[in-house]
Amino acid sequence: RQKSQPAYDGGARLKPLDKTPRLQRTPILLSTALFYSLLASPLLFHLQAAPLAGASAAVAGVSAAGAAVAAAGLVYEAVADQQKSRFKMALRAGGAKDRLYMGGLYAQSRHANYLGELVFWTGSFLAGAPSIAAAAGLPLWARALRLVAASLGLAGIFFIMTSATKRLEGKQREKYGAEAEYAEYRASTNALLPKF
């Protein structure tokens, strides 16, 4: 980011916010690490079971479909972030005041980048799910534990992203609510799922 926005100094902006001693941050860091471990667990289970030896074509197909969904979500999120970032950079470069980006993928979804992230993690879950069921030699309780871990991760990211969406919706309403263009934008789009 420094190369494309030389005036931006993220470290300097974050330093005043970093007032919590490292030891107090440890529980947050550990719980975040646990959360991401749960979230990525389907992929780990898939890696351990790879290449799903002896799996039916349907099981392998679910895994491949999940990988395709994850890839599509990743691309969607990256494109959405890039579109919004370029818009904001152009505003700053032109000295214009901040405005809400309503073009590109955001023309159908007010939080297109969040949608892309949800699609990515759903695809990751689907890609790894067959390995939970096809885990040869694992007792039923171990498979159930794997399913619970993977499901908790997926439920967690849905909770985080929908909560972030609601929070951002409130901020946008507060900041742009008086503008007719914003009211029209809200009426023509959904918060997450694209409205065509």
Short mmCIF file of N, CA and C in Angstrom, two decimals:
data_model
loop_
_atom_site.label_atom_id
_atom_site.label_comp_id
_atom_site.label_asym_id
_atom_site.label_seq_id
_atom_site.Cartn_x
_atom_site.Cartn_y
_atom_site.Cartn_z
N ARG A 1 0.83 -1.19 0.00
CA ARG A 1 0.00 0.00 0.00
C ARG A 1 0.87 1.25 0.00
N GLN A 2 2.04 1.19 0.64
CA GLN A 2 2.93 2.34 0.68
C GLN A 2 3.32 2.79 -0.71
N LYS A 3 3.52 1.85 -1.64
CA LYS A 3 3.96 2.20 -2.98
C LYS A 3 2.87 2.94 -3.75
N SER A 4 1.61 2.49 -3.62
CA SER A 4 0.53 3.13 -4.37
C SER A 4 -0.02 4.36 -3.66
N GLN A 5 0.22 4.45 -2.35
CA GLN A 5 -0.25 5.61 -1.59
C GLN A 5 0.88 6.08 -0.66
N PRO A 6 1.87 6.79 -1.20
CA PRO A 6 3.03 7.17 -0.38
C PRO A 6 2.68 7.97 0.85
N ALA A 7 1.59 8.73 0.81
CA ALA A 7 1.21 9.56 1.96
C ALA A 7 0.57 8.74 3.08
N TYR A 8 0.21 7.50 2.80
CA TYR A 8 -0.45 6.65 3.79
C TYR A 8 0.59 6.01 4.69
N ASP A 9 0.43 6.19 5.99
CA ASP A 9 1.34 5.56 6.96
C ASP A 9 0.48 4.81 7.96
N GLY A 10 0.18 3.55 7.62
CA GLY A 10 -0.68 2.73 8.46
C GLY A 10 -0.14 2.53 9.85
N GLY A 11 1.18 2.34 9.96
CA GLY A 11 1.80 2.12 11.27
C GLY A 11 1.59 3.31 12.19
N ALA A 12 1.76 4.51 11.66
CA ALA A 12 1.59 5.72 12.47
C ALA A 12 0.13 5.88 12.89
N ARG A 13 -0.78 5.48 12.04
CA ARG A 13 -2.21 5.61 12.38
C ARG A 13 -2.64 4.59 13.43
N LEU A 14 -2.01 3.41 13.43
CA LEU A 14 -2.39 2.36 14.38
C LEU A 14 -1.71 2.51 15.73
N LYS A 15 -0.55 3.15 15.78
CA LYS A 15 0.22 3.24 17.02
C LYS A 15 -0.58 3.85 18.17
N PRO A 16 -1.31 4.96 17.98
CA PRO A 16 -2.09 5.51 19.11
C PRO A 16 -3.19 4.57 19.60
N LEU A 17 -3.66 3.67 18.74
CA LEU A 17 -4.71 2.73 19.13
C LEU A 17 -4.15 1.55 19.91
N ASP A 18 -2.85 1.31 19.80
CA ASP A 18 -2.20 0.15 20.41
C ASP A 18 -1.75 0.49 21.83
N LYS A 19 -2.70 0.58 22.75
CA LYS A 19 -2.39 0.94 24.13
C LYS A 19 -2.47 -0.25 25.08
N THR A 20 -2.93 -1.38 24.56
CA THR A 20 -3.09 -2.56 25.40
C THR A 20 -1.76 -3.30 25.51
N PRO A 21 -1.32 -3.60 26.74
CA PRO A 21 -0.08 -4.37 26.89
C PRO A 21 -0.19 -5.73 26.20
N ARG A 22 0.92 -6.23 25.72
CA ARG A 22 0.94 -7.49 24.96
C ARG A 22 0.34 -8.65 25.75
N LEU A 23 0.63 -8.73 27.04
CA LEU A 23 0.11 -9.83 27.84
C LEU A 23 -1.42 -9.82 27.89
N GLN A 24 -2.01 -8.64 27.92
CA GLN A 24 -3.48 -8.55 27.93
C GLN A 24 -4.07 -8.93 26.58
N ARG A 25 -3.29 -8.80 25.52
CA ARG A 25 -3.78 -9.16 24.18
C ARG A 25 -3.68 -10.66 23.92
N THR A 26 -2.96 -11.37 24.73
CA THR A 26 -2.73 -12.80 24.52
C THR A 26 -4.03 -13.60 24.40
N PRO A 27 -5.03 -13.42 25.29
CA PRO A 27 -6.27 -14.20 25.13
C PRO A 27 -6.97 -13.93 23.78
N ILE A 28 -6.92 -12.70 23.33
CA ILE A 28 -7.54 -12.37 22.05
C ILE A 28 -6.78 -13.05 20.91
N LEU A 29 -5.45 -13.00 20.98
CA LEU A 29 -4.64 -13.65 19.95
C LEU A 29 -4.87 -15.15 19.92
N LEU A 30 -4.92 -15.77 21.10
CA LEU A 30 -5.13 -17.21 21.16
C LEU A 30 -6.52 -17.61 20.67
N SER A 31 -7.54 -16.84 21.06
CA SER A 31 -8.89 -17.18 20.60
C SER A 31 -9.03 -16.96 19.10
N THR A 32 -8.36 -15.96 18.57
CA THR A 32 -8.38 -15.73 17.12
C THR A 32 -7.68 -16.87 16.40
N ALA A 33 -6.55 -17.32 16.95
CA ALA A 33 -5.84 -18.45 16.35
C ALA A 33 -6.71 -19.71 16.37
N LEU A 34 -7.41 -19.94 17.48
CA LEU A 34 -8.31 -21.09 17.58
C LEU A 34 -9.42 -20.98 16.55
N PHE A 35 -10.00 -19.79 16.43
CA PHE A 35 -11.08 -19.58 15.47
C PHE A 35 -10.62 -19.90 14.04
N TYR A 36 -9.47 -19.37 13.64
CA TYR A 36 -8.99 -19.63 12.29
C TYR A 36 -8.59 -21.09 12.11
N SER A 37 -8.16 -21.74 13.17
CA SER A 37 -7.88 -23.18 13.09
C SER A 37 -9.17 -23.96 12.80
N LEU A 38 -10.24 -23.58 13.49
CA LEU A 38 -11.53 -24.23 13.24
C LEU A 38 -12.00 -23.95 11.82
N LEU A 39 -11.81 -22.71 11.39
CA LEU A 39 -12.25 -22.30 10.07
C LEU A 39 -11.51 -23.05 8.96
N ALA A 40 -10.23 -23.25 9.16
CA ALA A 40 -9.42 -23.93 8.15
C ALA A 40 -9.40 -25.45 8.32
N SER A 41 -10.02 -25.95 9.38
CA SER A 41 -9.95 -27.39 9.66
C SER A 41 -10.47 -28.28 8.52
N PRO A 42 -11.52 -27.91 7.78
CA PRO A 42 -11.94 -28.80 6.69
C PRO A 42 -10.82 -29.03 5.66
N LEU A 43 -10.04 -27.99 5.42
CA LEU A 43 -8.95 -28.14 4.45
C LEU A 43 -7.84 -29.02 5.01
N LEU A 44 -7.58 -28.90 6.30
CA LEU A 44 -6.60 -29.76 6.94
C LEU A 44 -7.06 -31.21 6.89
N PHE A 45 -8.34 -31.44 7.18
CA PHE A 45 -8.88 -32.81 7.13
C PHE A 45 -8.78 -33.37 5.71
N HIS A 46 -9.03 -32.51 4.74
CA HIS A 46 -8.93 -32.94 3.34
C HIS A 46 -7.48 -33.32 3.01
N LEU A 47 -6.56 -32.50 3.47
CA LEU A 47 -5.15 -32.77 3.21
C LEU A 47 -4.73 -34.09 3.84
N GLN A 48 -5.21 -34.35 5.05
CA GLN A 48 -4.87 -35.60 5.73
C GLN A 48 -5.45 -36.82 5.01
N ALA A 49 -6.63 -36.66 4.40
CA ALA A 49 -7.30 -37.77 3.72
C ALA A 49 -6.95 -37.85 2.25
N ALA A 50 -6.23 -36.87 1.73
CA ALA A 50 -5.95 -36.79 0.30
C ALA A 50 -5.26 -38.05 -0.19
N PRO A 51 -5.56 -38.47 -1.35
CA PRO A 51 -6.51 -37.93 -2.30
C PRO A 51 -7.89 -38.57 -2.19
N LEU A 52 -8.38 -38.76 -0.97
CA LEU A 52 -9.66 -39.42 -0.72
C LEU A 52 -9.66 -40.78 -1.41
N ALA A 53 -8.66 -41.53 -1.08
CA ALA A 53 -8.47 -42.84 -1.70
C ALA A 53 -9.73 -43.68 -1.65
N GLY A 54 -10.12 -44.16 -2.79
CA GLY A 54 -11.29 -45.02 -2.88
C GLY A 54 -12.61 -44.28 -2.80
N ALA A 55 -12.58 -42.95 -2.79
CA ALA A 55 -13.82 -42.18 -2.69
C ALA A 55 -14.59 -42.26 -4.00
N SER A 56 -15.90 -42.20 -3.88
CA SER A 56 -16.74 -42.24 -5.07
C SER A 56 -16.58 -40.95 -5.87
N ALA A 57 -17.04 -40.98 -7.08
CA ALA A 57 -16.97 -39.80 -7.94
C ALA A 57 -17.80 -38.67 -7.35
N ALA A 58 -18.91 -39.01 -6.69
CA ALA A 58 -19.76 -37.99 -6.08
C ALA A 58 -19.03 -37.27 -4.96
N VAL A 59 -18.32 -38.02 -4.12
CA VAL A 59 -17.57 -37.43 -3.00
C VAL A 59 -16.46 -36.53 -3.54
N ALA A 60 -15.73 -37.04 -4.53
CA ALA A 60 -14.66 -36.23 -5.13
C ALA A 60 -15.24 -35.01 -5.83
N GLY A 61 -16.43 -35.16 -6.41
CA GLY A 61 -17.09 -34.04 -7.08
C GLY A 61 -17.48 -32.94 -6.12
N VAL A 62 -17.96 -33.33 -4.93
CA VAL A 62 -18.32 -32.32 -3.91
C VAL A 62 -17.07 -31.54 -3.51
N SER A 63 -15.98 -32.24 -3.32
CA SER A 63 -14.73 -31.60 -2.95
C SER A 63 -14.26 -30.63 -4.04
N ALA A 64 -14.33 -31.07 -5.28
CA ALA A 64 -13.92 -30.21 -6.40
C ALA A 64 -14.85 -29.02 -6.55
N ALA A 65 -16.14 -29.24 -6.36
CA ALA A 65 -17.10 -28.13 -6.43
C ALA A 65 -16.84 -27.12 -5.33
N GLY A 66 -16.53 -27.62 -4.14
CA GLY A 66 -16.20 -26.73 -3.03
C GLY A 66 -14.98 -25.89 -3.32
N ALA A 67 -13.97 -26.51 -3.91
CA ALA A 67 -12.76 -25.76 -4.28
C ALA A 67 -13.07 -24.69 -5.32
N ALA A 68 -13.95 -25.01 -6.26
CA ALA A 68 -14.35 -24.02 -7.29
C ALA A 68 -15.13 -22.87 -6.66
N VAL A 69 -16.01 -23.18 -5.72
CA VAL A 69 -16.78 -22.14 -5.02
C VAL A 69 -15.82 -21.25 -4.24
N ALA A 70 -14.85 -21.86 -3.55
CA ALA A 70 -13.88 -21.08 -2.78
C ALA A 70 -13.08 -20.16 -3.70
N ALA A 71 -12.64 -20.68 -4.84
CA ALA A 71 -11.88 -19.86 -5.79
C ALA A 71 -12.73 -18.70 -6.31
N ALA A 72 -13.99 -18.97 -6.62
CA ALA A 72 -14.88 -17.90 -7.09
C ALA A 72 -15.08 -16.84 -6.01
N GLY A 73 -15.24 -17.27 -4.78
CA GLY A 73 -15.39 -16.32 -3.67
C GLY A 73 -14.16 -15.46 -3.48
N LEU A 74 -13.00 -16.09 -3.60
CA LEU A 74 -11.74 -15.36 -3.45
C LEU A 74 -11.58 -14.31 -4.54
N VAL A 75 -11.88 -14.68 -5.77
CA VAL A 75 -11.79 -13.73 -6.88
C VAL A 75 -12.80 -12.60 -6.70
N TYR A 76 -14.02 -12.95 -6.31
CA TYR A 76 -15.08 -11.95 -6.11
C TYR A 76 -14.66 -10.94 -5.04
N GLU A 77 -14.14 -11.45 -3.93
CA GLU A 77 -13.70 -10.57 -2.84
C GLU A 77 -12.54 -9.67 -3.29
N ALA A 78 -11.58 -10.25 -3.98
CA ALA A 78 -10.41 -9.48 -4.44
C ALA A 78 -10.82 -8.38 -5.42
N VAL A 79 -11.70 -8.72 -6.35
CA VAL A 79 -12.17 -7.72 -7.32
C VAL A 79 -12.94 -6.61 -6.61
N ALA A 80 -13.81 -6.99 -5.68
CA ALA A 80 -14.58 -5.99 -4.93
C ALA A 80 -13.66 -5.05 -4.14
N ASP A 81 -12.68 -5.63 -3.45
CA ASP A 81 -11.74 -4.80 -2.68
C ASP A 81 -10.94 -3.88 -3.60
N GLN A 82 -10.51 -4.40 -4.75
CA GLN A 82 -9.73 -3.60 -5.68
C GLN A 82 -10.56 -2.45 -6.26
N GLN A 83 -11.80 -2.73 -6.63
CA GLN A 83 -12.67 -1.68 -7.18
C GLN A 83 -12.86 -0.56 -6.16
N LYS A 84 -13.15 -0.92 -4.94
CA LYS A 84 -13.40 0.07 -3.89
C LYS A 84 -12.11 0.85 -3.58
N SER A 85 -11.00 0.14 -3.51
CA SER A 85 -9.73 0.79 -3.20
C SER A 85 -9.33 1.79 -4.29
N ARG A 86 -9.48 1.41 -5.54
CA ARG A 86 -9.15 2.33 -6.64
C ARG A 86 -10.03 3.58 -6.61
N PHE A 87 -11.31 3.38 -6.30
CA PHE A 87 -12.23 4.52 -6.20
C PHE A 87 -11.79 5.47 -5.10
N LYS A 88 -11.47 4.93 -3.93
CA LYS A 88 -11.06 5.76 -2.79
C LYS A 88 -9.72 6.46 -3.08
N MET A 89 -8.79 5.76 -3.74
CA MET A 89 -7.51 6.36 -4.09
C MET A 89 -7.70 7.52 -5.08
N ALA A 90 -8.60 7.36 -6.03
CA ALA A 90 -8.87 8.42 -7.00
C ALA A 90 -9.48 9.64 -6.31
N LEU A 91 -10.36 9.40 -5.33
CA LEU A 91 -10.93 10.52 -4.59
C LEU A 91 -9.84 11.29 -3.86
N ARG A 92 -8.97 10.56 -3.16
CA ARG A 92 -7.88 11.21 -2.41
C ARG A 92 -6.94 11.97 -3.34
N ALA A 93 -6.59 11.33 -4.45
CA ALA A 93 -5.67 11.95 -5.40
C ALA A 93 -6.26 13.23 -5.98
N GLY A 94 -7.56 13.25 -6.16
CA GLY A 94 -8.23 14.44 -6.71
C GLY A 94 -8.60 15.46 -5.65
N GLY A 95 -8.33 15.14 -4.39
CA GLY A 95 -8.66 16.07 -3.30
C GLY A 95 -10.15 16.14 -2.99
N ALA A 96 -10.91 15.19 -3.49
CA ALA A 96 -12.36 15.18 -3.26
C ALA A 96 -12.67 14.60 -1.88
N LYS A 97 -13.82 14.98 -1.35
CA LYS A 97 -14.22 14.43 -0.05
C LYS A 97 -14.64 12.97 -0.23
N ASP A 98 -14.58 12.25 0.86
CA ASP A 98 -14.90 10.82 0.84
C ASP A 98 -16.35 10.60 0.43
N ARG A 99 -16.55 9.58 -0.42
CA ARG A 99 -17.89 9.19 -0.84
C ARG A 99 -18.00 7.69 -0.79
N LEU A 100 -19.21 7.23 -0.73
CA LEU A 100 -19.49 5.80 -0.73
C LEU A 100 -19.36 5.26 -2.15
N TYR A 101 -18.65 4.15 -2.30
CA TYR A 101 -18.52 3.54 -3.62
C TYR A 101 -19.76 2.70 -3.91
N MET A 102 -20.40 2.98 -5.05
CA MET A 102 -21.64 2.31 -5.41
C MET A 102 -21.56 1.66 -6.79
N GLY A 103 -20.37 1.51 -7.34
CA GLY A 103 -20.21 0.95 -8.68
C GLY A 103 -19.72 -0.49 -8.64
N GLY A 104 -19.38 -1.00 -9.81
CA GLY A 104 -18.83 -2.35 -9.92
C GLY A 104 -19.69 -3.39 -9.23
N LEU A 105 -19.05 -4.27 -8.49
CA LEU A 105 -19.78 -5.32 -7.78
C LEU A 105 -20.68 -4.75 -6.68
N TYR A 106 -20.33 -3.56 -6.22
CA TYR A 106 -21.13 -2.92 -5.17
C TYR A 106 -22.46 -2.37 -5.70
N ALA A 107 -22.64 -2.39 -6.99
CA ALA A 107 -23.91 -1.95 -7.57
C ALA A 107 -25.02 -2.96 -7.30
N GLN A 108 -24.65 -4.21 -6.98
CA GLN A 108 -25.64 -5.24 -6.66
C GLN A 108 -25.62 -5.64 -5.18
N SER A 109 -24.49 -5.45 -4.52
CA SER A 109 -24.33 -5.84 -3.12
C SER A 109 -23.56 -4.73 -2.40
N ARG A 110 -24.15 -4.17 -1.35
CA ARG A 110 -23.50 -3.05 -0.65
C ARG A 110 -22.22 -3.47 0.07
N HIS A 111 -22.05 -4.75 0.31
CA HIS A 111 -20.85 -5.25 0.98
C HIS A 111 -20.32 -6.46 0.20
N ALA A 112 -19.98 -6.20 -1.05
CA ALA A 112 -19.57 -7.27 -1.97
C ALA A 112 -18.32 -8.00 -1.48
N ASN A 113 -17.41 -7.28 -0.85
CA ASN A 113 -16.20 -7.95 -0.36
C ASN A 113 -16.53 -8.93 0.77
N TYR A 114 -17.48 -8.60 1.62
CA TYR A 114 -17.90 -9.51 2.69
C TYR A 114 -18.57 -10.75 2.09
N LEU A 115 -19.37 -10.54 1.07
CA LEU A 115 -20.02 -11.66 0.39
C LEU A 115 -18.96 -12.60 -0.19
N GLY A 116 -17.94 -12.03 -0.83
CA GLY A 116 -16.88 -12.85 -1.39
C GLY A 116 -16.18 -13.67 -0.32
N GLU A 117 -15.95 -13.08 0.83
CA GLU A 117 -15.30 -13.83 1.92
C GLU A 117 -16.18 -14.97 2.41
N LEU A 118 -17.47 -14.71 2.55
CA LEU A 118 -18.39 -15.77 2.97
C LEU A 118 -18.44 -16.91 1.96
N VAL A 119 -18.45 -16.56 0.69
CA VAL A 119 -18.47 -17.58 -0.37
C VAL A 119 -17.17 -18.39 -0.32
N PHE A 120 -16.05 -17.71 -0.11
CA PHE A 120 -14.76 -18.41 -0.02
C PHE A 120 -14.78 -19.43 1.10
N TRP A 121 -15.19 -19.04 2.30
CA TRP A 121 -15.16 -19.96 3.44
C TRP A 121 -16.20 -21.07 3.30
N THR A 122 -17.32 -20.77 2.68
CA THR A 122 -18.31 -21.82 2.42
C THR A 122 -17.73 -22.85 1.46
N GLY A 123 -17.06 -22.38 0.42
CA GLY A 123 -16.42 -23.29 -0.52
C GLY A 123 -15.34 -24.13 0.14
N SER A 124 -14.58 -23.52 1.03
CA SER A 124 -13.54 -24.26 1.76
C SER A 124 -14.16 -25.36 2.61
N PHE A 125 -15.28 -25.02 3.25
CA PHE A 125 -15.99 -26.02 4.07
C PHE A 125 -16.45 -27.18 3.18
N LEU A 126 -17.06 -26.84 2.05
CA LEU A 126 -17.54 -27.87 1.13
C LEU A 126 -16.40 -28.72 0.57
N ALA A 127 -15.27 -28.09 0.29
CA ALA A 127 -14.12 -28.83 -0.26
C ALA A 127 -13.60 -29.85 0.74
N GLY A 128 -13.66 -29.51 2.02
CA GLY A 128 -13.14 -30.42 3.04
C GLY A 128 -14.16 -31.36 3.63
N ALA A 129 -15.43 -31.07 3.45
CA ALA A 129 -16.49 -31.88 4.08
C ALA A 129 -16.44 -33.36 3.70
N PRO A 130 -16.21 -33.70 2.45
CA PRO A 130 -16.18 -35.14 2.12
C PRO A 130 -15.10 -35.91 2.89
N SER A 131 -14.01 -35.25 3.21
CA SER A 131 -12.94 -35.95 3.93
C SER A 131 -13.36 -36.27 5.36
N ILE A 132 -14.31 -35.54 5.90
CA ILE A 132 -14.81 -35.85 7.24
C ILE A 132 -15.60 -37.15 7.19
N ALA A 133 -16.45 -37.27 6.18
CA ALA A 133 -17.28 -38.47 6.04
C ALA A 133 -16.46 -39.67 5.57
N ALA A 134 -15.43 -39.42 4.76
CA ALA A 134 -14.68 -40.52 4.17
C ALA A 134 -13.39 -40.82 4.92
N ALA A 135 -13.30 -40.38 6.16
CA ALA A 135 -12.07 -40.58 6.94
C ALA A 135 -11.97 -42.05 7.37
N ALA A 136 -11.32 -42.84 6.55
CA ALA A 136 -11.19 -44.28 6.82
C ALA A 136 -10.41 -44.52 8.10
N GLY A 137 -10.92 -45.42 8.89
CA GLY A 137 -10.23 -45.80 10.12
C GLY A 137 -10.53 -44.92 11.32
N LEU A 138 -11.23 -43.82 11.11
CA LEU A 138 -11.57 -42.95 12.24
C LEU A 138 -12.88 -43.40 12.87
N PRO A 139 -12.93 -43.45 14.20
CA PRO A 139 -14.20 -43.80 14.84
C PRO A 139 -15.24 -42.69 14.61
N LEU A 140 -16.48 -43.05 14.80
CA LEU A 140 -17.58 -42.12 14.57
C LEU A 140 -17.45 -40.85 15.41
N TRP A 141 -17.04 -40.99 16.68
CA TRP A 141 -16.92 -39.82 17.54
C TRP A 141 -15.86 -38.85 17.02
N ALA A 142 -14.78 -39.36 16.40
CA ALA A 142 -13.73 -38.50 15.85
C ALA A 142 -14.25 -37.76 14.62
N ARG A 143 -15.04 -38.45 13.81
CA ARG A 143 -15.64 -37.78 12.65
C ARG A 143 -16.61 -36.70 13.10
N ALA A 144 -17.40 -37.01 14.13
CA ALA A 144 -18.35 -36.03 14.66
C ALA A 144 -17.61 -34.81 15.21
N LEU A 145 -16.50 -35.05 15.88
CA LEU A 145 -15.70 -33.95 16.42
C LEU A 145 -15.16 -33.08 15.30
N ARG A 146 -14.72 -33.70 14.23
CA ARG A 146 -14.24 -32.95 13.06
C ARG A 146 -15.36 -32.11 12.45
N LEU A 147 -16.54 -32.71 12.35
CA LEU A 147 -17.68 -31.99 11.79
C LEU A 147 -18.05 -30.80 12.67
N VAL A 148 -18.04 -30.99 13.99
CA VAL A 148 -18.33 -29.89 14.92
C VAL A 148 -17.30 -28.78 14.77
N ALA A 149 -16.02 -29.13 14.71
CA ALA A 149 -14.96 -28.13 14.58
C ALA A 149 -15.14 -27.31 13.29
N ALA A 150 -15.35 -28.02 12.19
CA ALA A 150 -15.51 -27.33 10.90
C ALA A 150 -16.77 -26.46 10.90
N SER A 151 -17.84 -26.97 11.48
CA SER A 151 -19.11 -26.22 11.51
C SER A 151 -19.00 -24.98 12.40
N LEU A 152 -18.29 -25.11 13.51
CA LEU A 152 -18.09 -23.94 14.39
C LEU A 152 -17.31 -22.85 13.66
N GLY A 153 -16.31 -23.24 12.91
CA GLY A 153 -15.56 -22.26 12.14
C GLY A 153 -16.42 -21.55 11.12
N LEU A 154 -17.23 -22.30 10.38
CA LEU A 154 -18.10 -21.71 9.37
C LEU A 154 -19.16 -20.82 10.02
N ALA A 155 -19.77 -21.30 11.09
CA ALA A 155 -20.77 -20.49 11.80
C ALA A 155 -20.13 -19.22 12.35
N GLY A 156 -18.91 -19.34 12.83
CA GLY A 156 -18.22 -18.18 13.38
C GLY A 156 -17.97 -17.10 12.34
N ILE A 157 -17.53 -17.50 11.15
CA ILE A 157 -17.26 -16.49 10.12
C ILE A 157 -18.56 -15.86 9.64
N PHE A 158 -19.63 -16.64 9.57
CA PHE A 158 -20.92 -16.05 9.20
C PHE A 158 -21.38 -15.04 10.26
N PHE A 159 -21.18 -15.37 11.52
CA PHE A 159 -21.55 -14.45 12.59
C PHE A 159 -20.72 -13.17 12.50
N ILE A 160 -19.42 -13.31 12.33
CA ILE A 160 -18.53 -12.15 12.27
C ILE A 160 -18.88 -11.26 11.07
N MET A 161 -19.05 -11.86 9.90
CA MET A 161 -19.29 -11.06 8.70
C MET A 161 -20.68 -10.42 8.69
N THR A 162 -21.70 -11.12 9.19
CA THR A 162 -23.03 -10.50 9.24
C THR A 162 -23.07 -9.41 10.30
N SER A 163 -22.35 -9.59 11.40
CA SER A 163 -22.27 -8.54 12.43
C SER A 163 -21.55 -7.32 11.88
N ALA A 164 -20.45 -7.55 11.15
CA ALA A 164 -19.72 -6.44 10.55
C ALA A 164 -20.58 -5.71 9.52
N THR A 165 -21.38 -6.47 8.78
CA THR A 165 -22.28 -5.87 7.79
C THR A 165 -23.29 -4.96 8.49
N LYS A 166 -23.90 -5.44 9.56
CA LYS A 166 -24.88 -4.63 10.30
C LYS A 166 -24.23 -3.36 10.86
N ARG A 167 -23.03 -3.51 11.41
CA ARG A 167 -22.32 -2.36 11.98
C ARG A 167 -22.00 -1.34 10.88
N LEU A 168 -21.51 -1.80 9.75
CA LEU A 168 -21.17 -0.90 8.65
C LEU A 168 -22.42 -0.27 8.04
N GLU A 169 -23.50 -1.03 7.98
CA GLU A 169 -24.76 -0.47 7.50
C GLU A 169 -25.17 0.74 8.37
N GLY A 170 -25.04 0.58 9.68
CA GLY A 170 -25.38 1.68 10.60
C GLY A 170 -24.50 2.90 10.38
N LYS A 171 -23.20 2.67 10.21
CA LYS A 171 -22.28 3.79 9.98
C LYS A 171 -22.59 4.49 8.66
N GLN A 172 -22.90 3.70 7.62
CA GLN A 172 -23.21 4.31 6.32
C GLN A 172 -24.52 5.09 6.39
N ARG A 173 -25.50 4.54 7.09
CA ARG A 173 -26.78 5.25 7.24
C ARG A 173 -26.56 6.58 7.96
N GLU A 174 -25.71 6.55 8.97
CA GLU A 174 -25.41 7.75 9.75
C GLU A 174 -24.68 8.79 8.89
N LYS A 175 -23.74 8.34 8.08
CA LYS A 175 -22.91 9.24 7.29
C LYS A 175 -23.59 9.73 6.01
N TYR A 176 -24.31 8.82 5.34
CA TYR A 176 -24.87 9.17 4.02
C TYR A 176 -26.40 9.18 3.99
N GLY A 177 -27.04 8.92 5.12
CA GLY A 177 -28.50 8.76 5.17
C GLY A 177 -29.31 9.93 4.63
N ALA A 178 -28.77 11.12 4.71
CA ALA A 178 -29.51 12.30 4.24
C ALA A 178 -29.41 12.49 2.73
N GLU A 179 -28.54 11.75 2.09
CA GLU A 179 -28.34 11.90 0.65
C GLU A 179 -29.35 11.07 -0.14
N ALA A 180 -29.98 11.69 -1.13
CA ALA A 180 -30.97 10.99 -1.97
C ALA A 180 -30.33 9.84 -2.74
N GLU A 181 -29.09 10.03 -3.19
CA GLU A 181 -28.39 9.00 -3.94
C GLU A 181 -28.21 7.74 -3.09
N TYR A 182 -27.94 7.93 -1.81
CA TYR A 182 -27.76 6.79 -0.90
C TYR A 182 -29.09 6.06 -0.69
N ALA A 183 -30.16 6.80 -0.52
CA ALA A 183 -31.48 6.18 -0.34
C ALA A 183 -31.85 5.35 -1.56
N GLU A 184 -31.55 5.88 -2.74
CA GLU A 184 -31.81 5.17 -3.99
C GLU A 184 -30.93 3.90 -4.08
N TYR A 185 -29.68 4.03 -3.67
CA TYR A 185 -28.74 2.90 -3.67
C TYR A 185 -29.23 1.80 -2.73
N ARG A 186 -29.66 2.16 -1.54
CA ARG A 186 -30.18 1.17 -0.58
C ARG A 186 -31.41 0.47 -1.12
N ALA A 187 -32.25 1.21 -1.81
CA ALA A 187 -33.48 0.62 -2.34
C ALA A 187 -33.19 -0.35 -3.50
N SER A 188 -32.08 -0.12 -4.19
CA SER A 188 -31.80 -0.96 -5.38
C SER A 188 -30.81 -2.09 -5.11
N THR A 189 -30.33 -2.21 -3.87
CA THR A 189 -29.35 -3.25 -3.55
C THR A 189 -29.71 -3.95 -2.24
N ASN A 190 -29.11 -5.12 -2.04
CA ASN A 190 -29.18 -5.81 -0.75
C ASN A 190 -27.86 -5.59 -0.03
N ALA A 191 -27.87 -5.82 1.26
CA ALA A 191 -26.65 -5.66 2.03
C ALA A 191 -25.58 -6.67 1.60
N LEU A 192 -25.95 -7.93 1.46
CA LEU A 192 -24.98 -8.95 1.10
C LEU A 192 -25.29 -9.65 -0.21
N LEU A 193 -26.42 -10.32 -0.29
CA LEU A 193 -26.74 -11.07 -1.50
C LEU A 193 -27.02 -10.12 -2.65
N PRO A 194 -26.42 -10.35 -3.80
CA PRO A 194 -26.63 -9.45 -4.95
C PRO A 194 -28.09 -9.35 -5.34
N LYS A 195 -28.47 -8.15 -5.69
CA LYS A 195 -29.83 -7.89 -6.16
C LYS A 195 -29.72 -7.47 -7.63
N PHE A 196 -30.29 -8.29 -8.50
CA PHE A 196 -30.19 -8.01 -9.93
C PHE A 196 -31.46 -7.41 -10.45
#
